[in-house]
Short mmCIF file of C-alpha atoms in Angstrom, two decimals:
data_model
loop_
_atom_site.label_atom_id
_atom_site.label_comp_id
_atom_site.label_asym_id
_atom_site.label_seq_id
_atom_site.Cartn_x
_atom_site.Cartn_y
_atom_site.Cartn_z
CA GLY A 1 -7.78 14.43 12.57
CA SER A 2 -8.90 12.90 9.31
CA LYS A 3 -10.25 9.39 8.85
CA TRP A 4 -6.98 8.00 7.43
CA GLU A 5 -5.09 9.26 10.49
CA LYS A 6 -7.58 7.54 12.80
CA ALA A 7 -7.26 4.29 10.85
CA LEU A 8 -3.46 4.40 11.21
CA GLN A 9 -3.78 5.11 14.93
CA LEU A 10 -5.98 2.04 15.33
CA LEU A 11 -3.51 -0.14 13.46
CA GLY A 12 -0.70 1.22 15.64
CA ARG A 13 -2.65 0.41 18.80
CA MET A 14 -3.27 -3.11 17.52
CA ILE A 15 0.42 -3.70 16.91
CA GLN A 16 1.44 -2.13 20.24
CA GLY A 17 -1.12 -4.30 22.02
CA LYS A 18 0.43 -7.35 20.36
CA VAL A 19 -2.82 -8.07 18.51
CA GLU A 20 -1.89 -9.86 15.32
CA ALA A 21 -2.72 -7.71 12.33
CA GLU A 22 -3.86 -9.56 9.24
CA ARG A 23 -3.74 -8.71 5.56
CA ARG A 24 -7.23 -7.22 5.59
CA THR A 25 -6.24 -4.84 8.39
CA PHE A 26 -3.11 -3.64 6.60
CA ASN A 27 -4.98 -3.32 3.29
CA ALA A 28 -7.67 -1.19 4.95
CA ALA A 29 -5.01 1.10 6.42
CA ILE A 30 -3.19 1.35 3.08
CA ASN A 31 -6.47 2.14 1.30
CA ASN A 32 -7.05 4.97 3.75
CA CYS A 33 -3.70 6.46 2.67
CA ILE A 34 -5.06 6.91 -0.86
CA HIS A 35 -7.52 9.54 0.37
CA GLY A 36 -4.80 11.46 2.19
CA SER A 37 -2.29 11.04 -0.67
CA LYS A 38 0.10 9.57 1.88
CA TRP A 39 2.29 7.50 -0.43
CA ASP A 40 5.17 7.45 2.06
CA THR A 41 2.91 6.09 4.81
CA SER A 42 1.48 3.46 2.47
CA LEU A 43 5.04 2.29 1.70
CA LEU A 44 5.75 2.01 5.43
CA LEU A 45 2.61 -0.06 5.87
CA LEU A 46 3.59 -2.37 3.00
CA GLY A 47 7.01 -2.73 4.64
CA GLY A 48 5.23 -3.47 7.92
CA MET A 49 3.40 -6.30 6.19
CA PHE A 50 6.71 -7.77 5.02
CA GLN A 51 8.26 -7.34 8.48
CA SER A 52 5.25 -8.90 10.21
CA GLU A 53 5.27 -11.72 7.68
CA VAL A 54 1.74 -10.85 6.61
CA GLU A 55 1.32 -11.93 3.00
CA SER A 56 0.75 -8.96 0.70
CA ASP A 57 -1.52 -9.38 -2.29
CA THR A 58 -2.70 -7.59 -5.42
CA ILE A 59 -4.96 -5.35 -3.34
CA SER A 60 -2.04 -4.30 -1.13
CA PHE A 61 0.18 -3.36 -4.04
CA ASN A 62 -2.61 -1.73 -6.07
CA ALA A 63 -3.40 0.59 -3.18
CA VAL A 64 0.23 1.56 -2.65
CA VAL A 65 0.74 2.17 -6.39
CA LYS A 66 -2.44 4.30 -6.34
CA THR A 67 -1.05 6.43 -3.50
CA CYS A 68 2.16 6.84 -5.52
CA GLU A 69 0.05 8.00 -8.45
CA ARG A 70 -1.63 10.61 -6.26
CA GLY A 71 1.77 11.68 -4.94
CA SER A 72 3.31 11.79 -8.43
CA VAL A 73 6.23 9.54 -7.45
CA TRP A 74 6.50 7.53 -10.65
CA GLU A 75 9.87 5.93 -9.85
CA THR A 76 8.41 4.39 -6.71
CA ALA A 77 5.30 3.21 -8.56
CA LEU A 78 7.43 1.45 -11.19
CA SER A 79 9.63 -0.10 -8.48
CA LEU A 80 6.51 -1.50 -6.83
CA VAL A 81 5.40 -3.10 -10.10
CA MET A 82 8.83 -4.76 -10.35
CA LEU A 83 8.58 -5.87 -6.71
CA MET A 84 5.24 -7.48 -7.48
CA VAL A 85 6.91 -9.52 -10.21
CA GLN A 86 9.76 -10.52 -7.87
CA ARG A 87 7.35 -11.58 -5.13
CA ARG A 88 5.10 -13.35 -7.64
CA VAL A 89 2.10 -11.21 -6.73
CA GLN A 90 -0.39 -11.22 -9.57
CA SER A 91 -0.65 -7.83 -11.22
CA HIS A 92 -3.89 -6.39 -12.47
CA THR A 93 -4.98 -3.83 -15.03
CA ILE A 94 -5.50 -1.40 -12.14
CA THR A 95 -1.83 -1.77 -11.19
CA PHE A 96 -0.58 -0.89 -14.64
CA ASN A 97 -3.11 1.90 -15.18
CA SER A 98 -2.06 3.58 -11.94
CA ALA A 99 1.64 3.20 -12.73
CA ILE A 100 1.20 4.55 -16.26
CA SER A 101 -0.96 7.42 -15.03
CA CYS A 102 1.72 8.26 -12.48
CA CYS A 103 4.29 8.54 -15.29
CA GLU A 104 2.05 11.02 -17.12
CA LYS A 105 2.08 13.53 -14.25
#
């Protein structure tokens, strides 16, 4: 399998083994989804952060928006930007650039 698949397997084993995953772990897994253009998996991971009560941050959202850009799912990218505002997560130029780029495709 590819590297992103291996990273997700490791995260899954952590969670199954009741090892507490932290933000850095989730962010690393989400970043690996960018390379595989796995926007749907990155959304599941972001949801996993919410469910596990792991605080998401700008890095988390930027990576998911970037996977949406690669997957050309502009509606989802824009929804994520709005979710960032609702959750009071600071946006960044990268966030908006990825969302705008997604709308161009």
